[in-house]
């Protein structure tokens, strides 16, 4: 595809259920990021994958959150035992390889609502 | 870790006026400073970026300035148009070892 693709675009789940959010990065991009954006707020860093390096998980808010990236491409963010405070837009971004800093391309996000 | 502060949180200007958004960062190792525009219901989109070896960069009506000594950088939009209305985020990072750290955003409204 032409850009970062996230699915589903919207997800409503009951409190206590597990959810999986998917991100398909731009082909060839080695870096992948997950951010969380609460209503009207900024972007909160969750996790960062860079090539084959160990991911930076320092932004994950609790052990209910986990993410993996299979084969250096698709990533899945899993939230276990969802809580109402998990309601937010979850944004994924990817960046091409490069020696320095390069543009992060964002997907349109998954809007998660926990009821 | 890096901490980025952004001001103002909201900004309203008349069409044709200029708009300025300011950010400060804490980590002197940061050397890449992008600005993103987010329209309603969409993901953020890069509009301009600057690296630490440059003090100013322009792209048509948009310019960014960087003061490394003071650790602050600013976005300048001239001749604003209604379609510039959006939320703008600044961000900072170092040589790609870390993810971008974002400011809290500025909601810009351009009044026709």
Tab-separated table of N, CA and C in Angstrom, chain B residues 26-74:
chain	number	residue	atom	x	y	z
B	26	UNK	N	14.584	19.342	26.389
B	26	UNK	CA	15.453	19.251	27.560
B	26	UNK	C	16.784	18.535	27.278
B	27	UNK	N	16.793	17.601	26.328
B	27	UNK	CA	17.966	16.767	26.096
B	27	UNK	C	18.885	17.385	25.043
B	28	UNK	N	20.069	17.781	25.457
B	28	UNK	CA	21.003	18.427	24.533
B	28	UNK	C	21.475	17.488	23.425
B	29	UNK	N	21.231	16.170	23.597
B	29	UNK	CA	21.604	15.203	22.561
B	29	UNK	C	20.630	15.208	21.388
B	30	UNK	N	19.463	15.787	21.560
B	30	UNK	CA	18.479	15.813	20.471
B	30	UNK	C	19.018	16.630	19.303
B	31	UNK	N	18.825	16.103	18.106
B	31	UNK	CA	19.364	16.789	16.929
B	31	UNK	C	18.425	16.769	15.731
B	32	UNK	N	17.188	16.327	15.950
B	32	UNK	CA	16.216	16.299	14.871
B	32	UNK	C	14.892	16.790	15.417
B	33	UNK	N	14.294	17.780	14.720
B	33	UNK	CA	13.129	18.475	15.249
B	33	UNK	C	12.077	18.628	14.141
B	34	UNK	N	11.141	17.678	14.070
B	34	UNK	CA	10.082	17.783	13.053
B	34	UNK	C	8.837	18.466	13.602
B	35	UNK	N	8.039	18.967	12.698
B	35	UNK	CA	6.729	19.530	13.026
B	35	UNK	C	5.668	18.770	12.238
B	36	UNK	N	4.589	18.424	12.947
B	36	UNK	CA	3.513	17.664	12.339
B	36	UNK	C	2.206	18.447	12.418
B	37	UNK	N	1.379	18.273	11.404
B	37	UNK	CA	0.038	18.862	11.343
B	37	UNK	C	-0.975	17.739	11.393
B	38	UNK	N	-1.946	17.853	12.287
B	38	UNK	CA	-2.971	16.817	12.389
B	38	UNK	C	-4.346	17.432	12.165
B	39	UNK	N	-5.009	16.975	11.129
B	39	UNK	CA	-6.377	17.393	10.848
B	39	UNK	C	-7.334	16.404	11.505
B	40	UNK	N	-8.546	16.835	11.690
B	40	UNK	CA	-9.537	16.055	12.428
B	40	UNK	C	-9.713	14.676	11.830
B	41	UNK	N	-9.571	13.656	12.657
B	41	UNK	CA	-9.802	12.283	12.208
B	41	UNK	C	-8.671	11.674	11.416
B	42	UNK	N	-7.543	12.379	11.333
B	42	UNK	CA	-6.418	11.854	10.562
B	42	UNK	C	-5.182	11.712	11.438
B	43	UNK	N	-4.207	10.957	10.945
B	43	UNK	CA	-2.938	10.861	11.637
B	43	UNK	C	-2.089	12.098	11.373
B	44	UNK	N	-1.119	12.377	12.225
B	44	UNK	CA	-0.233	13.522	12.007
B	44	UNK	C	0.554	13.379	10.705
B	45	UNK	N	0.802	14.517	10.067
B	45	UNK	CA	1.562	14.527	8.825
B	45	UNK	C	2.697	15.528	8.941
B	46	UNK	N	3.900	15.091	8.552
B	46	UNK	CA	5.068	15.972	8.622
B	46	UNK	C	4.897	17.163	7.698
B	47	UNK	N	5.165	18.375	8.208
B	47	UNK	CA	5.099	19.555	7.355
B	47	UNK	C	6.470	20.180	7.143
B	48	UNK	N	7.361	20.058	8.109
B	48	UNK	CA	8.711	20.589	7.973
B	48	UNK	C	9.554	20.013	9.103
B	49	UNK	N	10.847	19.890	8.866
B	49	UNK	CA	11.742	19.433	9.923
B	49	UNK	C	13.065	20.183	9.835
B	50	UNK	N	13.820	20.136	10.913
B	50	UNK	CA	15.114	20.816	10.943
B	50	UNK	C	16.090	19.978	11.757
B	51	UNK	N	17.321	19.972	11.304
B	51	UNK	CA	18.368	19.249	12.009
B	51	UNK	C	19.279	20.238	12.707
B	52	UNK	N	20.040	19.746	13.677
B	52	UNK	CA	20.741	20.638	14.591
B	52	UNK	C	21.896	21.394	13.944
B	53	UNK	N	22.268	21.018	12.734
B	53	UNK	CA	23.346	21.748	12.078
B	53	UNK	C	22.826	22.935	11.259
B	54	UNK	N	21.529	23.212	11.399
B	54	UNK	CA	20.890	24.291	10.654
B	54	UNK	C	20.129	25.182	11.630
B	55	UNK	N	20.148	26.488	11.401
B	55	UNK	CA	19.457	27.396	12.306
B	55	UNK	C	18.064	27.780	11.850
B	56	UNK	N	17.829	27.688	10.527
B	56	UNK	CA	16.533	28.084	10.008
B	56	UNK	C	16.273	27.333	8.708
B	57	UNK	N	15.009	27.040	8.477
B	57	UNK	CA	14.618	26.360	7.239
B	57	UNK	C	13.270	26.885	6.809
B	58	UNK	N	13.106	27.133	5.511
B	58	UNK	CA	11.845	27.666	4.995
B	58	UNK	C	11.294	26.771	3.904
B	59	UNK	N	9.972	26.726	3.838
B	59	UNK	CA	9.290	26.008	2.767
B	59	UNK	C	8.012	26.778	2.478
B	60	UNK	N	8.066	27.652	1.519
B	60	UNK	CA	6.947	28.500	1.118
B	60	UNK	C	6.491	29.325	2.320
B	61	UNK	N	5.281	29.119	2.816
B	61	UNK	CA	4.756	29.957	3.912
B	61	UNK	C	5.173	29.469	5.297
B	62	UNK	N	5.905	28.380	5.335
B	62	UNK	CA	6.267	27.779	6.619
B	62	UNK	C	7.764	27.899	6.845
B	63	UNK	N	8.151	28.228	8.074
B	63	UNK	CA	9.563	28.293	8.427
B	63	UNK	C	9.737	27.754	9.839
B	64	UNK	N	10.890	27.187	10.093
B	64	UNK	CA	11.222	26.718	11.428
B	64	UNK	C	12.588	27.292	11.793
B	65	UNK	N	12.732	27.732	13.052
B	65	UNK	CA	14.002	28.226	13.553
B	65	UNK	C	14.424	27.373	14.738
B	66	UNK	N	15.709	27.226	14.920
B	66	UNK	CA	16.258	26.407	15.996
B	66	UNK	C	17.359	27.172	16.703
B	67	UNK	N	17.266	27.224	18.034
B	67	UNK	CA	18.323	27.805	18.867
B	67	UNK	C	18.831	26.701	19.778
B	68	UNK	N	19.938	26.079	19.409
B	68	UNK	CA	20.445	24.946	20.175
B	68	UNK	C	20.941	25.355	21.542
B	69	UNK	N	21.500	26.544	21.643
B	69	UNK	CA	22.016	26.993	22.925
B	69	UNK	C	20.899	27.102	23.953
B	70	UNK	N	19.787	27.680	23.499
B	70	UNK	CA	18.642	27.871	24.386
B	70	UNK	C	17.719	26.660	24.404
B	71	UNK	N	17.947	25.711	23.532
B	71	UNK	CA	17.112	24.513	23.405
B	71	UNK	C	15.669	24.881	23.131
B	72	UNK	N	15.479	25.714	22.144
B	72	UNK	CA	14.122	25.945	21.715
B	72	UNK	C	14.039	26.096	20.205
B	73	UNK	N	12.882	25.770	19.664
B	73	UNK	CA	12.632	25.852	18.232
B	73	UNK	C	11.198	26.309	18.002
B	74	UNK	N	10.989	26.958	16.889
B	74	UNK	CA	9.692	27.597	16.631
B	74	UNK	C	9.226	27.345	15.207
